[in-house]
XYZ file of C-alpha atoms in Angstrom:
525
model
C 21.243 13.176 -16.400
C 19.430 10.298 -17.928
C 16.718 8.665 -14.932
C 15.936 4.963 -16.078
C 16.916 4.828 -19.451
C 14.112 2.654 -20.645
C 11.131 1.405 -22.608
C 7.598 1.435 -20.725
C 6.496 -2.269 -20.513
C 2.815 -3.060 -19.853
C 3.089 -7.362 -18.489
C 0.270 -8.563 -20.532
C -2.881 -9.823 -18.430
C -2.223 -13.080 -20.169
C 0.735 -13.399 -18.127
C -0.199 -16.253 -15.613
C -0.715 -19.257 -18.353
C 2.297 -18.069 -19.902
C 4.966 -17.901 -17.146
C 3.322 -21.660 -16.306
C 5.271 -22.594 -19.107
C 8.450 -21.032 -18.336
C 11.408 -22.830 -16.560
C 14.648 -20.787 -17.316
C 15.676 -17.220 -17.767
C 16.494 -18.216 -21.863
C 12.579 -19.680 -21.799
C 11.635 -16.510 -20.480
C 13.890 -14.496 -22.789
C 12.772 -16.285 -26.254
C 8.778 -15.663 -25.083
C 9.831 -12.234 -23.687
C 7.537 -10.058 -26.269
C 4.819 -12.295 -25.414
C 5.408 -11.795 -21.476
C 5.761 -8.477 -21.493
C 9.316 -8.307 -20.493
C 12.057 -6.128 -22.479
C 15.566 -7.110 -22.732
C 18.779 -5.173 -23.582
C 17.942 -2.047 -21.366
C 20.267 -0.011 -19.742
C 19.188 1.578 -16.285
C 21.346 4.201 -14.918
C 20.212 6.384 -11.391
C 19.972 10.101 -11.364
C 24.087 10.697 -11.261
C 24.519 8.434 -13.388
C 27.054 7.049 -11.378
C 25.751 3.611 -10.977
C 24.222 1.413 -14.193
C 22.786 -1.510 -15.074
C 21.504 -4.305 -18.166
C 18.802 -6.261 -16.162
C 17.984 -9.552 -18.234
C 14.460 -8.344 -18.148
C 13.225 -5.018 -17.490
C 9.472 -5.284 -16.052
C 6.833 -2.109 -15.785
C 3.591 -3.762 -14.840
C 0.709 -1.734 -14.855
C -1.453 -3.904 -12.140
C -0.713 -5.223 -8.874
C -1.704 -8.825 -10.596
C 0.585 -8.612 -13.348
C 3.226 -8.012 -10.020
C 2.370 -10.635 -8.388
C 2.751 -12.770 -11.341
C 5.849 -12.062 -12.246
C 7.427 -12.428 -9.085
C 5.537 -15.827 -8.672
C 7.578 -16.709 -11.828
C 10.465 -15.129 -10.776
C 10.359 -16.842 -7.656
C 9.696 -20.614 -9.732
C 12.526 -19.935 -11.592
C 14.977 -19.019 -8.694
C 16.153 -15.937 -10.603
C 16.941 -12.598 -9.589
C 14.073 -9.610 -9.815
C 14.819 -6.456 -7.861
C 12.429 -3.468 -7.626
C 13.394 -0.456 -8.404
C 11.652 3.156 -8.250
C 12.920 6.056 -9.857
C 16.305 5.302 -9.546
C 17.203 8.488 -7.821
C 19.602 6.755 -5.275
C 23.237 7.372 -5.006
C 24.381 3.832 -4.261
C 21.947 2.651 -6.978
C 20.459 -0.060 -4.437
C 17.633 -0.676 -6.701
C 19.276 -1.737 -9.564
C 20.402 -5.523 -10.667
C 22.036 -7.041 -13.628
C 19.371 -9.430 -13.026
C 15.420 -8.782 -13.688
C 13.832 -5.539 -12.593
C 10.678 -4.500 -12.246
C 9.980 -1.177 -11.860
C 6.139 0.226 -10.009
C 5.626 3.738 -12.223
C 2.589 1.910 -13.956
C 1.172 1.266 -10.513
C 0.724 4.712 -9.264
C -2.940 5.345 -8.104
C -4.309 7.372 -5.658
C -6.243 4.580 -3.780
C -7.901 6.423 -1.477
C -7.745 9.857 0.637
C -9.587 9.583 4.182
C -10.067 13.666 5.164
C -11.119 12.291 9.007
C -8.192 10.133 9.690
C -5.992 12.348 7.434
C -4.691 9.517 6.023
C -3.690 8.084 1.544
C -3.803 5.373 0.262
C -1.424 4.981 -2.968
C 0.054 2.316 -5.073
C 3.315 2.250 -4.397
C 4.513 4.224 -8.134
C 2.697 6.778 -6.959
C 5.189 10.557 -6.996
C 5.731 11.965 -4.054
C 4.697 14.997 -6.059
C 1.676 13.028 -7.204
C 0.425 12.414 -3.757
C 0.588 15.956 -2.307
C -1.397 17.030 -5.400
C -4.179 14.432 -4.666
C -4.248 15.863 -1.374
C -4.210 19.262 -1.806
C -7.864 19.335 -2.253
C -8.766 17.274 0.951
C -6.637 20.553 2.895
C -3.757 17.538 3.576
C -0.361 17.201 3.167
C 2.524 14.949 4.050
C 4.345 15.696 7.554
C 7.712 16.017 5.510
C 9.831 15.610 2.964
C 13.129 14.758 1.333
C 14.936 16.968 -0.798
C 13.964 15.672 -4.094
C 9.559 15.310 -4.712
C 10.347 12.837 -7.914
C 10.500 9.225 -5.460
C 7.895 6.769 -6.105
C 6.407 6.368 -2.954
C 7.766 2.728 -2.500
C 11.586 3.889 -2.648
C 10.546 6.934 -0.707
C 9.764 4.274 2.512
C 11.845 1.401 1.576
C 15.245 3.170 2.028
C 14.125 5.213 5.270
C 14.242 8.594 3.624
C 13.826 11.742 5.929
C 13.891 15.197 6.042
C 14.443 17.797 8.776
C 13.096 18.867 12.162
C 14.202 17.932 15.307
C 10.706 16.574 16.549
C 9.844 15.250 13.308
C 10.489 11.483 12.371
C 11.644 10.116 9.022
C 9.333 9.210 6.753
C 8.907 5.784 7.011
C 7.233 6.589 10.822
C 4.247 8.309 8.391
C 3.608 4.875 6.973
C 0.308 3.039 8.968
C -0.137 0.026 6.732
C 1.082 -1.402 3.793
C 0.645 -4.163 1.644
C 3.712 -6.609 0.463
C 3.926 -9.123 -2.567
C 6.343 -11.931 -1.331
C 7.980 -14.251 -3.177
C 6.976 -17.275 -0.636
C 3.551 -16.085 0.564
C 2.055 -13.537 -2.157
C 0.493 -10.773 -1.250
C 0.775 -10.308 2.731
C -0.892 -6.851 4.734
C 0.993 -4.948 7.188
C 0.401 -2.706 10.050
C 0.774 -2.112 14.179
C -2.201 -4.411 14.340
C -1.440 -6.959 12.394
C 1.850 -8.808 12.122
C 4.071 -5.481 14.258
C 7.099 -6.622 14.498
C 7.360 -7.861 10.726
C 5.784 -4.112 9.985
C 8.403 -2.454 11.428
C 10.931 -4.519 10.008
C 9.538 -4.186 6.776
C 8.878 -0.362 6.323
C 12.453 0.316 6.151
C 12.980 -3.224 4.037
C 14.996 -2.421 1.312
C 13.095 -4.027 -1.215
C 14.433 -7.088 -0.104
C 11.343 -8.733 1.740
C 8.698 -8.065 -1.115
C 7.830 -5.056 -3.284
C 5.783 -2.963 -1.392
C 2.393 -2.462 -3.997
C 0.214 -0.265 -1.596
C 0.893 2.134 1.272
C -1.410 3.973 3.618
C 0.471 7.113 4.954
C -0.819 9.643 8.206
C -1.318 12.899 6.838
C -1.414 16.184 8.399
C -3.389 19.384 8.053
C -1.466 21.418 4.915
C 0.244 24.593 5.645
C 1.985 26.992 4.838
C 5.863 27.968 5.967
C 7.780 30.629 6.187
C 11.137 29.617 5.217
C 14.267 31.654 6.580
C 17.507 32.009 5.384
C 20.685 33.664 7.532
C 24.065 33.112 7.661
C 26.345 32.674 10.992
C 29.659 31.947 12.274
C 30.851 28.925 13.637
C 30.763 30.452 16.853
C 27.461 31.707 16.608
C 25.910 28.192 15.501
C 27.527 27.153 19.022
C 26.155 29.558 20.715
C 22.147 29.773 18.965
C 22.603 26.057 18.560
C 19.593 25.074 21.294
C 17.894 27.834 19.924
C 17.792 27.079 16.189
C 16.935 23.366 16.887
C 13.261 25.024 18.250
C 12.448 25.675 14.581
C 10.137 23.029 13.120
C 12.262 22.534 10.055
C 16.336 23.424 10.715
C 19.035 22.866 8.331
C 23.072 24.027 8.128
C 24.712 23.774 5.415
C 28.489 24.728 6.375
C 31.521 25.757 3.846
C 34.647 24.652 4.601
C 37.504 26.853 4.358
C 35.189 29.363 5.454
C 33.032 30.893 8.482
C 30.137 30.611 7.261
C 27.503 28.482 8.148
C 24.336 29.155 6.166
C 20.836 28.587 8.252
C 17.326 27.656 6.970
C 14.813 27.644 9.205
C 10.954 26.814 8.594
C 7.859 27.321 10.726
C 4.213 27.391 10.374
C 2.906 30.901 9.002
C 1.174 32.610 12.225
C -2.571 32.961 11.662
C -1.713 36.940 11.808
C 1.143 36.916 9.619
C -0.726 36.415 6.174
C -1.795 39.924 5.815
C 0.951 41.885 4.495
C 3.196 41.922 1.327
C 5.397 39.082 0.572
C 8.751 39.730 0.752
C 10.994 40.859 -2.092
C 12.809 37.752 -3.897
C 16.840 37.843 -3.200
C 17.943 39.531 -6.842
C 19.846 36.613 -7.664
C 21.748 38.050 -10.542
C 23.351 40.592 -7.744
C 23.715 37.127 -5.630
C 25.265 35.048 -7.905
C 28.002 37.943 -9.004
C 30.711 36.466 -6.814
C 30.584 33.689 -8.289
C 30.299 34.813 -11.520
C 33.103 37.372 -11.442
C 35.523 33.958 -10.060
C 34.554 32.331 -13.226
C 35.305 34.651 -15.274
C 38.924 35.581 -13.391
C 39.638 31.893 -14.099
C 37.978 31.115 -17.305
C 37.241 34.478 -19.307
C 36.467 32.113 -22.543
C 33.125 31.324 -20.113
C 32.101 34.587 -20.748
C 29.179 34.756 -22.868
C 27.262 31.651 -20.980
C 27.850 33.176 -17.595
C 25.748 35.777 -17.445
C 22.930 32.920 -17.795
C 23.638 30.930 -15.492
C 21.834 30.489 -12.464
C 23.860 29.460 -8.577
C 24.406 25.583 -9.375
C 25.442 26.053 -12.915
C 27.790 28.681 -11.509
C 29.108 26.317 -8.841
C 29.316 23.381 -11.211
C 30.998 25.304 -13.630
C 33.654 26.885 -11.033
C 34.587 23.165 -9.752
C 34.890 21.278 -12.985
C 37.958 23.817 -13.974
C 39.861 22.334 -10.899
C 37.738 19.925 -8.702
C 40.774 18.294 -7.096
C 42.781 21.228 -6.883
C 42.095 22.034 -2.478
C 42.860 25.642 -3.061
C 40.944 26.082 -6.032
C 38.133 24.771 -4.503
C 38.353 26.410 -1.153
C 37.953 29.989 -3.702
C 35.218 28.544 -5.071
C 33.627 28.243 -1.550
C 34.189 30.972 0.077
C 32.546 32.670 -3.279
C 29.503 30.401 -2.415
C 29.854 31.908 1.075
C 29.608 35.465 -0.706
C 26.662 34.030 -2.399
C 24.860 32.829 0.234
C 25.256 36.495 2.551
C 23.510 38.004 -0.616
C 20.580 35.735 -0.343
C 19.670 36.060 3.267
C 15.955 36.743 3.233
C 12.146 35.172 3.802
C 9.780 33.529 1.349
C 6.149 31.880 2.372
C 4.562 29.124 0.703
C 2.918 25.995 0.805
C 4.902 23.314 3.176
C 6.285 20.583 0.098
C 7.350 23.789 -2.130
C 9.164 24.910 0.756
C 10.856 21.834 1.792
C 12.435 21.013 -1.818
C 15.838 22.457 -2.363
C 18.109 22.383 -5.292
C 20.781 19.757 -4.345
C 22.968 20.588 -7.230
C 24.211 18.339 -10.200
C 25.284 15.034 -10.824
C 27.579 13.989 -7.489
C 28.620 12.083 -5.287
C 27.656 11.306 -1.894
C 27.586 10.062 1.755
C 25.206 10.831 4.611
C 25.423 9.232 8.156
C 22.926 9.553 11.034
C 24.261 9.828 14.546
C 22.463 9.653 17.947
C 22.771 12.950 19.927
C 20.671 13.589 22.718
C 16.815 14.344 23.119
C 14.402 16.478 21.340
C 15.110 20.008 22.577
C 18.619 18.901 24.618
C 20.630 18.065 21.935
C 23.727 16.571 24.252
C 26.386 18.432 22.010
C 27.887 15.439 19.795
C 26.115 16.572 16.651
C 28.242 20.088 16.552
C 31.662 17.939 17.934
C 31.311 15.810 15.264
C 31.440 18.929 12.628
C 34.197 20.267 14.575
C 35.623 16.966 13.921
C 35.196 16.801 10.333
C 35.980 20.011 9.637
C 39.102 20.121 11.170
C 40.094 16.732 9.617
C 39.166 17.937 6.143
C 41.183 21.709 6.373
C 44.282 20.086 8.124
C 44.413 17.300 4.927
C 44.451 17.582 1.217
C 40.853 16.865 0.319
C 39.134 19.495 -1.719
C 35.722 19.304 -0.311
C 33.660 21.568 -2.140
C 30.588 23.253 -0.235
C 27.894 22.361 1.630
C 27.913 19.763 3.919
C 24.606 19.575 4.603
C 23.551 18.925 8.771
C 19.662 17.930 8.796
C 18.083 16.505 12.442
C 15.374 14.067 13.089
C 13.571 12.351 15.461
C 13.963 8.593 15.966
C 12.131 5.533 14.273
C 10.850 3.163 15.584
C 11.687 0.659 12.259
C 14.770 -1.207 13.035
C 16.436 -1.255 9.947
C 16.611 3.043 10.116
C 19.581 4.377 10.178
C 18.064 6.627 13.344
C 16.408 3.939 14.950
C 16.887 4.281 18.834
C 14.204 3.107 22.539
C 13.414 6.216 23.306
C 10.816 8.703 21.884
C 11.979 11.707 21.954
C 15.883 10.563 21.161
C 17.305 12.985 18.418
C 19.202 11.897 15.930
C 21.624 14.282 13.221
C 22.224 13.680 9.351
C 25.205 14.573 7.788
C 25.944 14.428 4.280
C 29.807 15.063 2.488
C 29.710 15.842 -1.508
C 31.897 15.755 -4.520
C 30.550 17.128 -7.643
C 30.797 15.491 -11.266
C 31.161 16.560 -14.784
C 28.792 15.211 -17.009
C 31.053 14.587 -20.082
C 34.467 14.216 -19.214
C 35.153 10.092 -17.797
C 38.488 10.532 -16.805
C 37.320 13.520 -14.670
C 34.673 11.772 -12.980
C 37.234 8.931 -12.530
C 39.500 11.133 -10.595
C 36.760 13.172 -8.820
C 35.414 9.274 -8.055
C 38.982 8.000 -6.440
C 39.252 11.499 -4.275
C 35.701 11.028 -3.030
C 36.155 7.598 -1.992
C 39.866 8.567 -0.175
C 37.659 11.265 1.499
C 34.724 8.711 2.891
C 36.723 6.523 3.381
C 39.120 8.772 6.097
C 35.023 9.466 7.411
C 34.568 6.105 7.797
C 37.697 5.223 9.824
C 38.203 8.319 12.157
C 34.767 9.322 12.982
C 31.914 7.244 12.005
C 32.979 4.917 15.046
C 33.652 7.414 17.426
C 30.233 9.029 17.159
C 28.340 5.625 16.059
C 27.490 7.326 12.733
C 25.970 5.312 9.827
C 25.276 5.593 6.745
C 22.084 6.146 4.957
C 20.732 3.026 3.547
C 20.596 4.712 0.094
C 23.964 6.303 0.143
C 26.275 2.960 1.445
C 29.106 1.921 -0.664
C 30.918 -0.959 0.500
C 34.675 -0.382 0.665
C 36.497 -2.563 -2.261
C 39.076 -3.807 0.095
C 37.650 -6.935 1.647
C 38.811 -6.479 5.133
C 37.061 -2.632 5.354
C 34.367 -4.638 3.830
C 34.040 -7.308 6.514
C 34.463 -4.687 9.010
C 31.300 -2.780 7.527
C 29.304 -5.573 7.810
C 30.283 -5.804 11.427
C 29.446 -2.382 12.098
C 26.316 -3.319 10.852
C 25.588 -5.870 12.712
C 25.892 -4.226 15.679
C 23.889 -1.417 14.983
C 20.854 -3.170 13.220
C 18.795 -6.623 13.842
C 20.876 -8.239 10.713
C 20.089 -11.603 11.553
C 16.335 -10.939 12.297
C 15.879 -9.110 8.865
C 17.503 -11.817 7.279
C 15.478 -14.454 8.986
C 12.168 -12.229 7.473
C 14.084 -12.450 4.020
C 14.495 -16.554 4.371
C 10.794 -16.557 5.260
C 9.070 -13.980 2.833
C 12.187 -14.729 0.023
C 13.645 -18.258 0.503
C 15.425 -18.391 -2.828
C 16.765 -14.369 -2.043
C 15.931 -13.696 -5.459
C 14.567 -9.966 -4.234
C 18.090 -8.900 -2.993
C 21.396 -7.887 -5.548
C 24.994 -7.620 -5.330
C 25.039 -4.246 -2.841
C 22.593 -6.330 -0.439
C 24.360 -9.269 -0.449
C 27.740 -7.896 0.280
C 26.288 -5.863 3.434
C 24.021 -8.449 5.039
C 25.726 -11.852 4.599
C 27.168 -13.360 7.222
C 30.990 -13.477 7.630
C 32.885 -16.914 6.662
């Protein structure tokens, strides 16, 4: 998969006197060498489902050489949209119109061992921030699936991870600094300007680019990470039980019984002293699998033995990935799969919390309200029962997992598990459709099933269980009444008209938002 497709740009610290001669994008684009601009780039995000030919391509290496460009930006009422590392599924950082990306801005500002808090630059890794602060005995409280996110995105888009008492990420964020169109640089934080805080750490990139970020830290640790598989019936019945762990995730197979666990808790201070456990032999795991393949493609041979679980997967779906009862053998092989690897492994919390999600794909994740920390009121495991049942009784071949993650609520707004009360709980769910990498009519058809399958999401339970969708996974439907109806939905659930008053004030001209933000928070005619 190709990840911003691109050349570095440095904007030139001569920038200011020259954008005060600039009036038009085709100004801009004739003295683009000069400003430190690039043209005729093509920006694609990690699935490569989503692309894009910004008219300039910005990667500034100060927060100065930001702020100047958006200043010009902002003169010339044109389009510049921040994007990170481009790892979202919806592509919600990317714009035919100027980008400007922060991976040249990615210091380690500070680390503060008494508060246990760091400050980055907003380009800073995920993976480059728990290094800094492995040193200082600090880590992050959690983490996504995927440790490649600037920083920035990682906040901006209300990422999260999993554990029942444990609140996305953009709750770890104390202060932050914003470079706004309208007012420059503006700072961020309970004590100064709350409301506009809150509104902003979950803010899309539409309301500045976020160039600095102060996030609480905790002590590190390690985990020990757990891996079992159940029944249906037995996740009903352990269900108040598993939600104790400090880190819980299902991922369940349809077509199957099997509901695979992971569970992750702190490593007791008198469980360090023996062995580690043995590692799952994962060519005696994988063998299912690989014995399917090779029943349905025997020409695969002489790569199989090489490949590892997600090759095996990928390569078992892309012989069929429409056909329902091809792809139900497929799962209940991953089911096989998964019994082989029940086991334990300890380490460090962010090498724990990491998983392989699998190749390129598609996909959609909702949050829905269900209960309290520790009295979950039942609606997270209806609403599986729910979409399970919807997807065996149709004809959608929905391959394996869908993945069932828990967190507790934010306090931002514009979060997806935003809710009053402290301890509320909130459940992530995620549906997925897998895509070849070389075969466009494939993807075409695997594209058109996985939209039919959202889309039957979207109408039969979404509403019922006032489920929505994760701000980097959102797709508005093409057919303009579905559309209008999203935006509705939307409107109810979030402060739409607030945000966008914050956008009119920090962004008059709008020239931070793009076509996905438009279409999902304008107003209806």
């Amino acid at each position: 998969a190709r990840m911003l497709a691109r050349t570095r740009i440095a904007v030139a610290s001569g920038t200011a006197a020259l954008l005060s001669r600039h009036r038009s994008v085709a100004e801009l684009l004739s003295g683009g060498e000069a400003l430190g601009g690039s043209a005729d780039e093509e920006i694609s995000n990690w699935s490569a489902t989503h692309s894009a030919m910004p008219s300039l391509y910005f990667e500034p290496d100060s927060t100065d050489a930001v702020g100047q460009v958006i200043a010009f930006m902002h003169a010339a009422g044109q389009k510049l949209r921040v994007v990170g590392s481009a790892l979202s599924p919806n592509g919600i950082g990317l714009s035919d119109g100027a980008m400007i990306n922060m991976a040249q801005c990615s210091k380690i500002l500070s680390v503060d061992p008494e508060r246990r808090q760091v400050t980055v630059q907003a380009g800073a890794r995920v993976s480059e921030v728990v290094e800094a602060l492995r040193p200082h005995g600090l880590t992050l409280q959690n983490y996504a699936s995927i440790a490649e996110q600037q920083i920035g995105g990682f906040v901006q888009v209300g990422a999260h991870g999993t554990g029942a008492a444990i609140p996305p990420v953009d709750e770890q964020v104390v202060s932050m600094r914003l470079i706004t169109p309208a007012l420059g640089e503006i700072c961020l934080s309970e004590a100064d300007n709350p409301r506009l805080f809150r509104l902003a750490r979950v803010g899309l990139g539409a309301l500045g680019v976020v160039s600095e970020v102060t996030l609480q830290c905790v002590p590190a640790h390690k985990l020990v990470q757990r891996v079992s598989v159940e029944t249906r019936a037995g996740i009903a019945a352990r269900h108040a039980e598993l939600l104790q762990h400090q880190h819980m995730r299902y991922m369940w197979i349809p077509h199957t019984d099997t509901v695979v666990v992971v569970t992750c808790d702190p490593l007791g201070e008198g469980d360090g002293g023996g062995a580690p456990p043995p590692p799952v032999d994962e060519a005696w795991a994988t063998e299912p699998l690989r014995e399917l393949l090779l029943q349905r493609a025997p020409e695969q041979k002489a790569g199989a033995s090489g490949m590892n679980f997600a090759q095996l997967r990928d390569a078992l779906l892309e012989l069929a990935p429409l056909d329902k009862s091809h792809v139900a053998d497929v799962n209940r092989a991953e089911a096989a799969f998964w019994k082989r690897s029940q086991g334990a492994r300890v380490d460090w919390s962010d090498r724990i919390l990491g998983f392989e999600c699998g190749g390129q794909q598609w996909v959609s994740e909702v949050a829905l309200p269900c209960g309290a920390v520790g009295a979950s009121d039942g609606r997270d495991l209806q609403y599986m029962t729910d979409l399970l049942a919807l997807i065996e009784a149709s004809d959608i071949p929905a391959p394996s997992p869908i993945e069932q993650r828990w967190s507790r609520r934010s306090a931002s707004p514009m979060s997806p598990a935003h809710s009053a009360g402290e301890d509320d709980l909130h459940s992530w769910v995620g549906i997925i459709m897998y895509l070849p990498i070389d075969r466009p009519e494939a993807r075409q058809a695997i594209t058109d099933a996985f939209w039919d399958y959202n889309a039957v999401c979207r109408r039969q339970l979404w509403p019922k269980y006032d489920a929505h969708q994760h701000w980097a996974k959102i797709e508005p439907p093409a057919d303009a009444a579905e559309r209008a109806a999203v935006r509705r939905r939307l409107r109810d659930r979030f402060p739409v008209d607030e945000f966008n008053a914050a956008r009119r004030e920090l962004d008059p001209k709008n020239i931070l938002s793009n076509r996905l933000l438009d279409a999902l928070l304008e107003a209806d005619p």
